[in-house]
Coordinates of C-alpha atoms in Angstrom, one line a residue:
M19 CA -21.7 -3.9 22.2
Q20 CA -22.6 -5.7 18.9
S21 CA -21.9 -2.5 16.9
S22 CA -18.3 -2.4 18.0
P23 CA -15.5 -3.3 15.4
L24 CA -13.7 -4.8 18.4
L25 CA -14.5 -8.1 20.2
L26 CA -15.0 -7.2 23.9
E27 CA -15.7 -10.5 25.5
E28 CA -13.6 -10.6 28.7
P29 CA -11.7 -13.9 28.2
I30 CA -10.5 -12.9 24.7
R31 CA -9.6 -9.4 25.8
M32 CA -7.6 -10.4 28.9
A33 CA -5.9 -13.4 27.4
S34 CA -4.7 -11.5 24.4
I35 CA -3.2 -8.8 26.7
L36 CA -1.4 -11.3 29.1
E37 CA -0.3 -13.9 26.6
P38 CA 3.1 -13.3 24.9
S39 CA 2.9 -12.8 21.1
K40 CA 3.6 -16.0 19.3
P41 CA 5.8 -16.0 16.2
S42 CA 4.2 -17.4 13.0
F43 CA 5.0 -18.0 9.3
F44 CA 2.3 -15.4 8.6
P45 CA 3.3 -12.5 10.9
A46 CA -0.2 -11.0 10.3
M47 CA -3.1 -11.2 7.9
T48 CA -2.6 -7.4 7.2
K49 CA 0.2 -6.9 4.7
I50 CA 3.2 -4.6 5.1
I51 CA 4.7 -2.5 2.3
G52 CA 8.3 -1.4 2.9
T53 CA 10.0 1.4 1.1
L54 CA 13.5 0.4 0.1
G55 CA 16.4 2.9 0.1
S56 CA 19.6 4.0 1.8
E57 CA 19.1 2.0 5.0
S58 CA 17.3 -1.0 3.5
R59 CA 18.8 -1.9 0.2
S60 CA 21.5 -4.5 1.0
V61 CA 20.6 -8.2 0.3
D62 CA 21.0 -9.0 4.0
I63 CA 18.7 -6.2 5.2
I64 CA 16.1 -7.0 2.5
T65 CA 16.2 -10.7 3.4
R66 CA 15.6 -9.8 7.0
C67 CA 12.7 -7.5 6.0
L68 CA 11.1 -10.4 4.1
H69 CA 11.4 -12.7 7.0
A70 CA 10.0 -10.0 9.3
G71 CA 6.8 -9.7 7.2
M72 CA 7.3 -7.3 4.2
S73 CA 5.3 -8.6 1.2
V74 CA 5.5 -5.5 -1.1
A75 CA 8.6 -3.5 -1.8
R76 CA 8.0 0.2 -2.7
F77 CA 10.4 2.1 -4.9
D78 CA 9.9 5.9 -4.4
F79 CA 11.1 7.9 -7.5
S80 CA 10.8 11.2 -5.6
W81 CA 14.5 10.7 -5.1
G82 CA 17.2 8.5 -6.5
D83 CA 17.8 7.7 -10.2
P84 CA 16.7 4.6 -12.1
K85 CA 20.2 3.1 -11.8
Y86 CA 20.1 3.3 -8.0
H87 CA 16.7 1.7 -7.8
Q88 CA 17.7 -1.0 -10.3
E89 CA 20.6 -2.0 -8.0
T90 CA 18.2 -2.1 -5.1
L91 CA 15.7 -4.2 -7.1
E92 CA 18.5 -6.7 -8.1
N93 CA 19.3 -7.0 -4.4
L94 CA 15.6 -7.6 -3.7
R95 CA 15.5 -10.4 -6.3
A96 CA 18.5 -12.0 -4.7
A97 CA 16.8 -11.8 -1.2
I98 CA 13.6 -13.3 -2.6
K99 CA 15.6 -16.3 -4.0
S100 CA 17.6 -16.9 -0.8
S101 CA 14.6 -16.5 1.5
N102 CA 12.1 -18.4 -0.7
K103 CA 9.5 -15.7 0.0
L104 CA 7.4 -13.9 -2.7
C105 CA 7.5 -10.1 -2.8
A106 CA 5.7 -7.7 -5.1
V107 CA 7.1 -4.5 -6.6
M108 CA 5.4 -1.1 -6.4
L109 CA 6.6 1.9 -8.4
D110 CA 5.6 5.2 -6.7
T111 CA 5.5 8.1 -9.1
V112 CA 6.5 11.6 -8.2
G113 CA 3.4 13.3 -9.7
P114 CA 2.9 17.1 -9.4
E115 CA 5.2 17.3 -6.4
L116 CA 6.8 20.6 -5.7
Q117 CA 10.4 20.5 -4.4
V118 CA 12.8 23.0 -2.8
V119 CA 16.3 22.6 -4.3
N120 CA 19.4 23.0 -2.1
T121 CA 22.4 22.5 -4.3
T122 CA 24.8 23.2 -1.5
D123 CA 23.5 20.3 0.6
R124 CA 24.2 22.4 3.7
P125 CA 21.5 22.5 6.5
I126 CA 19.4 25.6 6.4
T127 CA 18.1 27.1 9.6
L128 CA 14.9 29.0 9.5
E129 CA 13.9 31.4 12.3
E130 CA 10.3 32.0 13.5
D131 CA 8.7 35.4 12.7
T132 CA 11.3 36.1 9.9
F133 CA 10.6 36.3 6.2
L134 CA 11.5 33.8 3.5
V135 CA 11.3 34.1 -0.3
L136 CA 10.4 31.2 -2.5
T137 CA 11.8 31.7 -6.0
P138 CA 11.6 29.6 -9.3
D139 CA 15.2 30.8 -10.1
Q140 CA 17.1 27.6 -9.4
T141 CA 20.5 29.3 -10.2
K142 CA 20.2 31.0 -6.8
E143 CA 21.7 29.4 -3.7
A144 CA 19.4 28.2 -0.9
T145 CA 19.8 30.4 2.2
S146 CA 17.9 31.1 5.4
N147 CA 15.9 33.8 3.7
L148 CA 15.6 32.4 0.1
L149 CA 14.7 28.9 -1.2
P150 CA 14.7 28.0 -4.9
V151 CA 11.7 25.8 -6.0
N152 CA 11.2 23.6 -9.1
F153 CA 8.0 25.2 -10.3
S154 CA 7.6 28.6 -12.0
G155 CA 3.9 28.9 -11.5
L156 CA 3.8 29.0 -7.7
A157 CA 3.2 32.8 -7.7
K158 CA 0.1 32.4 -9.9
D159 CA -1.4 29.7 -7.7
V160 CA -1.1 31.3 -4.2
K161 CA -2.3 34.4 -2.5
K162 CA -1.8 36.3 0.7
G163 CA -2.7 34.2 3.7
D164 CA -2.3 30.8 2.1
T165 CA -0.4 28.1 4.0
I166 CA 2.7 26.4 2.7
F167 CA 4.5 23.5 4.4
I168 CA 8.1 22.4 3.7
G169 CA 9.7 19.2 4.9
K170 CA 12.0 16.4 4.0
Y171 CA 10.4 13.2 2.8
L172 CA 6.9 14.5 3.1
F173 CA 6.4 15.7 6.7
T174 CA 7.5 14.1 9.9
G175 CA 5.2 16.4 12.0
S176 CA 8.2 17.4 14.0
E177 CA 8.5 21.1 14.3
T178 CA 12.3 21.0 14.2
T179 CA 12.5 19.3 10.7
S180 CA 9.6 20.8 8.8
V181 CA 8.4 24.4 8.5
W182 CA 5.0 26.1 8.3
L183 CA 4.8 29.3 6.2
E184 CA 2.2 31.9 5.6
V185 CA 2.1 33.7 2.3
N186 CA 2.7 37.4 2.9
E187 CA 3.2 38.8 -0.6
V188 CA 3.5 37.8 -4.2
D189 CA 6.2 39.8 -6.2
G190 CA 6.4 38.7 -9.8
E191 CA 7.4 35.0 -9.8
D192 CA 8.6 35.2 -6.2
V193 CA 6.5 34.4 -3.1
S194 CA 7.4 36.1 0.2
C195 CA 6.3 34.1 3.3
L196 CA 6.3 34.6 7.1
I197 CA 8.0 31.7 8.9
K198 CA 5.6 30.4 11.6
N199 CA 8.1 28.1 13.4
S200 CA 11.8 27.7 13.7
A201 CA 13.2 24.6 11.9
T202 CA 16.3 23.2 10.3
L203 CA 16.0 21.7 6.8
S204 CA 18.8 19.2 5.9
G205 CA 19.7 17.4 2.6
S206 CA 19.3 18.4 -1.0
L207 CA 15.6 18.1 -1.6
Y208 CA 12.5 19.0 0.5
T209 CA 8.9 18.6 -0.5
L210 CA 6.7 21.7 -0.6
H211 CA 3.0 21.5 -0.1
V212 CA 0.5 24.3 -0.5
S213 CA -2.6 23.6 1.6
Q214 CA -5.9 23.2 -0.3
I215 CA -4.5 24.8 -3.4
R216 CA -4.5 23.1 -6.8
I217 CA -1.1 23.2 -8.5
D218 CA -1.4 23.3 -12.2
L219 CA 0.9 20.3 -13.1
P220 CA 0.0 17.0 -14.8
T221 CA -0.6 13.9 -12.7
L222 CA 1.9 11.9 -14.8
T223 CA 4.8 14.2 -15.5
D224 CA 7.3 13.6 -18.3
K225 CA 9.7 12.3 -15.7
D226 CA 7.1 9.8 -14.4
K227 CA 6.4 8.6 -18.0
E228 CA 10.0 8.1 -18.7
V229 CA 10.5 6.1 -15.5
I230 CA 7.5 3.9 -16.3
R231 CA 8.6 3.5 -20.0
T232 CA 12.0 2.4 -19.0
W233 CA 12.4 1.1 -15.4
G234 CA 8.7 0.0 -15.1
V235 CA 8.5 -1.9 -18.3
K236 CA 11.9 -3.5 -17.9
N237 CA 10.9 -4.8 -14.5
K238 CA 7.2 -5.6 -15.1
I239 CA 6.1 -3.8 -12.0
D240 CA 3.1 -5.2 -10.1
F241 CA 1.7 -1.9 -8.8
L242 CA 1.8 1.7 -9.9
A243 CA 1.2 4.2 -7.1
L244 CA -0.4 7.3 -8.6
Y245 CA -1.0 10.7 -7.1
T246 CA -4.7 11.1 -7.9
R247 CA -7.1 14.1 -7.9
H248 CA -9.7 12.8 -10.4
A249 CA -10.9 9.5 -11.8
E250 CA -9.5 10.8 -15.1
D251 CA -6.0 10.6 -13.7
V252 CA -6.4 6.9 -13.2
R253 CA -7.9 6.4 -16.7
H254 CA -5.1 8.4 -18.3
A255 CA -2.4 6.4 -16.4
R256 CA -4.1 3.1 -17.4
E257 CA -4.3 4.2 -21.0
F258 CA -0.6 5.0 -20.9
I259 CA 0.7 1.8 -19.3
S260 CA -1.6 -0.4 -21.4
T261 CA 0.5 0.6 -24.4
F262 CA 3.3 -1.5 -23.0
E263 CA 3.0 -5.3 -23.2
G264 CA 4.7 -5.9 -19.9
L265 CA 2.4 -3.6 -17.9
K266 CA -1.0 -4.6 -19.2
Q267 CA -1.7 -6.5 -15.9
T268 CA -0.2 -3.8 -13.6
H269 CA -2.6 -2.6 -10.9
I270 CA -3.0 1.1 -10.3
F271 CA -3.3 2.3 -6.7
A272 CA -4.7 5.8 -6.3
K273 CA -2.9 7.9 -3.7
I274 CA -5.4 10.3 -2.0
E275 CA -3.3 13.2 -0.8
N276 CA -5.5 16.3 -0.8
I277 CA -8.9 17.8 -0.7
E278 CA -9.4 17.4 -4.4
G279 CA -8.8 13.7 -4.3
L280 CA -11.2 13.5 -1.3
N281 CA -14.0 15.3 -3.1
H282 CA -13.8 12.9 -6.0
F283 CA -13.1 9.7 -4.0
D284 CA -16.1 7.7 -5.1
E285 CA -15.3 8.1 -8.8
I286 CA -11.6 7.4 -8.2
L287 CA -12.5 4.2 -6.3
R288 CA -14.5 2.9 -9.2
E289 CA -11.6 3.4 -11.6
A290 CA -8.6 2.4 -9.4
D291 CA -7.5 -1.2 -8.5
G292 CA -6.8 0.0 -4.9
V293 CA -6.4 3.1 -2.8
I294 CA -3.5 4.5 -0.7
I295 CA -4.6 6.9 2.0
S296 CA -1.5 9.2 2.0
R297 CA -1.9 10.7 5.5
G298 CA 1.3 12.8 5.1
N299 CA 0.0 15.4 2.7
L300 CA -3.6 14.6 3.6
G301 CA -3.0 15.5 7.2
I302 CA -1.8 18.9 6.1
D303 CA -4.6 19.6 3.6
L304 CA -7.3 18.5 6.1
P305 CA -7.8 20.0 9.6
P306 CA -6.2 17.5 12.1
E307 CA -9.5 16.7 13.7
K308 CA -11.0 15.5 10.4
V309 CA -8.2 13.0 9.3
F310 CA -9.6 10.1 11.3
L311 CA -13.0 10.6 9.8
F312 CA -11.8 10.4 6.2
Q313 CA -9.7 7.4 7.0
K314 CA -12.7 5.5 8.4
A315 CA -15.0 6.5 5.7
A316 CA -12.5 5.7 2.9
I317 CA -11.6 2.3 4.3
Y318 CA -15.2 1.4 4.7
K319 CA -15.9 2.3 1.0
C320 CA -12.9 0.3 -0.2
N321 CA -13.9 -2.7 1.9
M322 CA -17.4 -2.7 0.5
A323 CA -16.1 -2.4 -3.0
G324 CA -13.7 -5.3 -2.4
K325 CA -10.7 -3.2 -3.3
P326 CA -7.5 -3.2 -1.2
V327 CA -6.8 -0.1 0.9
V328 CA -3.4 1.0 2.3
V329 CA -2.7 3.4 5.2
T330 CA 0.5 5.3 5.5
R331 CA 2.5 7.3 8.2
V332 CA 1.9 5.1 11.2
V333 CA 5.2 4.9 13.1
D334 CA 7.1 8.0 12.2
S335 CA 9.0 8.0 15.4
M336 CA 10.6 4.6 14.6
T337 CA 12.7 6.4 11.9
N338 CA 15.1 7.1 14.8
N339 CA 13.8 5.0 17.6
L340 CA 13.6 1.3 18.3
R341 CA 10.1 1.4 19.7
P342 CA 6.9 3.2 18.5
T343 CA 5.1 5.7 20.7
R344 CA 2.0 4.4 22.6
A345 CA -0.2 6.5 20.3
E346 CA 1.5 5.1 17.1
A347 CA 1.0 1.5 18.3
T348 CA -2.7 2.3 18.9
D349 CA -2.9 4.0 15.5
V350 CA -1.6 0.8 13.7
A351 CA -4.2 -1.3 15.6
N352 CA -7.0 1.1 14.8
A353 CA -6.1 1.0 11.1
V354 CA -6.5 -2.8 11.2
L355 CA -9.8 -2.6 13.1
D356 CA -11.0 0.0 10.6
G357 CA -10.4 -2.6 7.8
S358 CA -7.0 -1.8 6.2
D359 CA -5.5 -4.3 3.9
A360 CA -1.9 -3.1 4.3
I361 CA 0.3 -0.7 6.2
L362 CA 2.8 1.3 4.1
L363 CA 6.1 2.2 5.8
G364 CA 7.9 5.2 4.2
A365 CA 10.7 7.0 5.9
E366 CA 10.6 4.3 8.6
T367 CA 12.3 1.8 6.3
L368 CA 13.7 4.1 3.7
T369 CA 16.0 6.2 5.9
G370 CA 15.1 4.8 9.3
L371 CA 17.7 3.2 11.5
Y372 CA 15.6 0.1 12.3
P373 CA 13.8 -1.1 9.1
V374 CA 13.7 -4.8 10.2
E375 CA 12.5 -4.0 13.7
T376 CA 9.9 -1.6 12.4
I377 CA 8.4 -4.2 10.1
S378 CA 8.4 -6.8 12.8
I379 CA 6.7 -4.6 15.4
V380 CA 4.1 -3.3 13.0
G381 CA 3.3 -6.9 12.1
K382 CA 3.0 -7.9 15.7
I383 CA 0.6 -5.0 16.4
C384 CA -1.5 -6.0 13.3
A385 CA -1.7 -9.6 14.5
E386 CA -2.9 -8.7 17.9
A387 CA -5.6 -6.4 16.5
E388 CA -6.7 -9.1 14.1
K389 CA -7.4 -11.4 17.1
V390 CA -10.1 -9.1 18.4
Y391 CA -11.5 -8.0 15.0
N392 CA -15.2 -8.4 15.0
Q393 CA -15.5 -10.4 11.8
D394 CA -19.1 -11.4 12.4
L395 CA -20.2 -7.8 12.4
Y396 CA -18.1 -7.0 9.4
F397 CA -19.5 -10.0 7.5
K398 CA -23.1 -9.0 8.1
K399 CA -22.4 -5.4 7.0
T400 CA -20.8 -6.6 3.8
V401 CA -23.6 -9.1 2.9
K402 CA -26.1 -6.3 3.6
H403 CA -24.2 -3.8 1.4
V404 CA -23.9 -6.3 -1.5
G405 CA -27.7 -6.9 -1.3
E406 CA -29.8 -9.4 -3.3
P407 CA -29.7 -10.9 -5.7
M408 CA -26.0 -11.6 -5.3
S409 CA -23.8 -12.3 -8.3
H410 CA -22.7 -15.9 -8.7
L411 CA -19.1 -15.2 -7.5
E412 CA -20.2 -13.1 -4.6
S413 CA -22.5 -15.8 -3.4
I414 CA -19.8 -18.5 -3.7
A415 CA -17.2 -16.3 -1.9
S416 CA -19.5 -15.3 1.0
S417 CA -20.7 -18.9 1.4
A418 CA -17.2 -20.3 1.5
V419 CA -16.1 -17.8 4.2
R420 CA -19.3 -18.5 6.3
A421 CA -18.7 -22.2 6.0
A422 CA -15.0 -21.9 7.0
I423 CA -15.9 -19.9 10.1
K424 CA -18.8 -22.3 11.1
V425 CA -16.6 -25.4 10.9
K426 CA -13.5 -23.6 12.3
A427 CA -11.4 -24.4 9.3
S428 CA -7.7 -23.7 9.6
V429 CA -7.4 -22.3 6.0
I430 CA -9.4 -21.7 2.9
I431 CA -7.8 -22.9 -0.3
C432 CA -8.9 -21.1 -3.5
F433 CA -8.0 -22.1 -7.0
T434 CA -7.9 -19.1 -9.3
S435 CA -6.5 -17.9 -12.7
S436 CA -7.2 -14.2 -12.6
G437 CA -7.0 -13.8 -8.8
R438 CA -10.6 -12.3 -8.7
A439 CA -12.1 -15.3 -6.8
A440 CA -9.4 -15.0 -4.1
R441 CA -9.9 -11.3 -3.7
L442 CA -13.6 -11.8 -3.3
L443 CA -13.0 -14.3 -0.5
A444 CA -10.7 -11.7 1.2
K445 CA -13.5 -9.1 0.8
Y446 CA -15.5 -11.0 3.4
R447 CA -12.5 -10.9 5.8
P448 CA -12.2 -14.6 6.9
T449 CA -10.5 -15.2 10.2
M450 CA -8.2 -17.8 8.7
P451 CA -5.6 -17.4 5.9
V452 CA -6.7 -17.9 2.3
I453 CA -4.1 -19.8 0.3
S454 CA -4.6 -18.5 -3.2
V455 CA -3.5 -21.2 -5.7
V456 CA -2.9 -19.4 -9.0
I457 CA -3.3 -21.7 -12.0
P458 CA -1.1 -20.4 -14.8
Q459 CA -2.6 -19.9 -18.2
L460 CA -0.8 -20.4 -21.5
K461 CA -1.0 -17.5 -23.9
T462 CA 0.5 -16.6 -27.2
N463 CA 1.1 -13.3 -29.2
Q464 CA 1.6 -15.3 -32.4
L465 CA 5.4 -15.2 -31.9
R466 CA 5.9 -17.1 -28.7
W467 CA 4.0 -18.9 -25.9
T468 CA 4.1 -17.6 -22.4
F469 CA 2.6 -18.6 -19.0
T470 CA 0.6 -16.0 -17.0
G471 CA 0.1 -16.2 -13.3
A472 CA 3.1 -14.6 -11.6
F473 CA 1.5 -11.2 -11.7
Q474 CA -1.7 -12.5 -10.1
A475 CA 0.2 -14.3 -7.4
R476 CA 2.3 -11.3 -6.5
Q477 CA -0.7 -8.9 -6.6
S478 CA -2.5 -10.8 -3.9
L479 CA 0.4 -9.9 -1.6
I480 CA -1.2 -6.5 -0.9
V481 CA -4.6 -8.0 0.1
R482 CA -5.4 -8.8 3.7
G483 CA -5.5 -12.5 4.4
L484 CA -4.3 -13.7 1.0
F485 CA -1.2 -15.9 0.7
P486 CA -0.4 -17.0 -2.8
M487 CA 1.3 -20.0 -4.4
L488 CA 1.8 -20.6 -8.1
A489 CA 0.6 -24.0 -9.3
D490 CA 2.6 -26.1 -11.7
P491 CA 2.2 -24.5 -15.1
R492 CA 1.8 -28.0 -16.7
H493 CA -1.7 -28.0 -15.3
P494 CA -4.3 -26.2 -17.4
A495 CA -6.6 -23.5 -16.0
E496 CA -9.6 -25.7 -16.6
F497 CA -8.3 -28.7 -14.9
N498 CA -9.9 -32.2 -14.5
S499 CA -10.3 -34.1 -11.3
G500 CA -6.9 -35.8 -11.7
T501 CA -4.8 -32.6 -12.0
N502 CA -7.2 -31.0 -9.4
E503 CA -6.1 -33.6 -6.8
S504 CA -2.4 -33.1 -7.5
I505 CA -2.7 -29.3 -7.2
L506 CA -4.7 -29.7 -4.0
K507 CA -2.0 -32.0 -2.5
A508 CA 0.7 -29.4 -3.4
A509 CA -1.4 -26.7 -1.6
L510 CA -1.9 -28.8 1.5
D511 CA 1.8 -29.7 1.6
H512 CA 2.6 -26.0 1.3
G513 CA 0.3 -25.2 4.3
K514 CA 1.8 -28.1 6.3
A515 CA 5.3 -27.1 5.6
F516 CA 4.7 -23.7 7.1
G517 CA 2.7 -24.9 10.1
I518 CA -0.7 -23.6 9.2
I519 CA -2.3 -26.9 8.4
K520 CA -2.1 -29.8 10.9
P521 CA -3.6 -33.3 11.1
H522 CA -7.4 -33.4 11.6
D523 CA -7.8 -29.8 10.5
R524 CA -10.8 -28.9 8.4
I525 CA -10.1 -27.2 5.1
V526 CA -12.6 -25.3 2.9
I527 CA -11.8 -25.5 -0.8
C528 CA -13.2 -23.1 -3.3
Q529 CA -12.7 -24.1 -7.0
K530 CA -14.2 -24.0 -10.4
V531 CA -15.0 -27.3 -12.1
G532 CA -16.1 -26.8 -15.7
D533 CA -18.7 -24.1 -15.7
S534 CA -19.6 -24.7 -12.0
S535 CA -18.1 -23.1 -8.9
V536 CA -17.8 -25.5 -6.0
V537 CA -17.3 -25.1 -2.2
K538 CA -16.3 -28.2 -0.3
I539 CA -15.1 -29.0 3.2
I540 CA -12.5 -31.7 3.8
E541 CA -11.1 -33.1 7.1
L542 CA -7.5 -34.3 7.1
D543 CA -6.4 -37.5 8.6
D544 CA -3.1 -38.3 10.2

């Protein structure tokens, strides 16, 4: 059974089933991204989400104005301060998203086997047989027989809250469709998705650019989530955000949502800093039986490239229920066993009734899956994929992880300025946490001096197994042995305070001294 991503030795398997889950400072090595909104924007709820295991907060601009999201972000900052837990910020752009506009806010009931007209005339009122859309080119892009899906906050998959349409006829700018299932749409906005059809809209809309230019720059966002169809989309977005001083270090995560993004995945991966497998739209564009295959292939490619990969839409039922379904719990575990860095929760925390419980349960499932993750098999595959000769940094990272596993180290401590060394360690999926000690660097723009490091610390919060701490900025990046020892002591004290480092533990340290990279093993005394 050596080819399995799961450890199947009997004692491990049975013990992990029968033992109760144990609480820990690190709920899981796999990170959890929570979308903040109507049910999760108070300081109290956000604080509880942080304690439950959320390490990245996502702000979805598909709905809500900048003022609303700014208020939520201020609450997040207050929660971070009171909980003493780091949390990164992700701005999720709208992109070429088509929406149905219901100015009445009244629920709309759609009956199976009746006809519905989609019109770009937004002055018309939404009814059971007519829905206004925010795009005038729909009639040009679709033809008879095409499939259209409409649902609120992407698609829940529930046949009572989302509707499946088949294009029957195009009449001028209007599109007449046959309703394939009865459903009730509620609220003011619903997303519209045309299966396997390219919609002629820019990846970064004017609205997206304005949000980035104002809200994004003001708040120095850590991550930009970008609807991506081609590598050029990422290059264009990077060129745009690099014109703003506060966003030059922002990482771009490509959201793969349709067939077009799938077909250009390899080029997109080379350009992006990370990937989000958006299974909501992707699960509609792809036949259902193919979704798992793309998930596994895409995660493997991200793993081998050493770039973080995020999976979405895992526990939809927890939007309204306190427990996930058995299938959903298994899906979360399989995402971890496939190699996911993070799980993204959307409606589950945005509008869900149980945001804190959802984060907690997903974290517990991830932790259990990590216990039986076949790291040895993964390590060998990664080393083989990298090949020889290895780069200097790859060699150091793989050696440090191998040493940590061989001596059963409790943690790996990595000193880094850019965060690259820590991410390379995480690429080899060590079984123990990596404390990434970010050494700030002093920089100037000729007008003032600033310290960098906060970005790098927060951006590791989306990478599996990385747990950052920011070193004292008085220590230079190229530190000598004296400052080295004081920073190491601070890192060890940090680990001890949270219960992951105990007396007599072995610790692997990865650091740069001058022009040399060093891996060393220390054993703690009492």
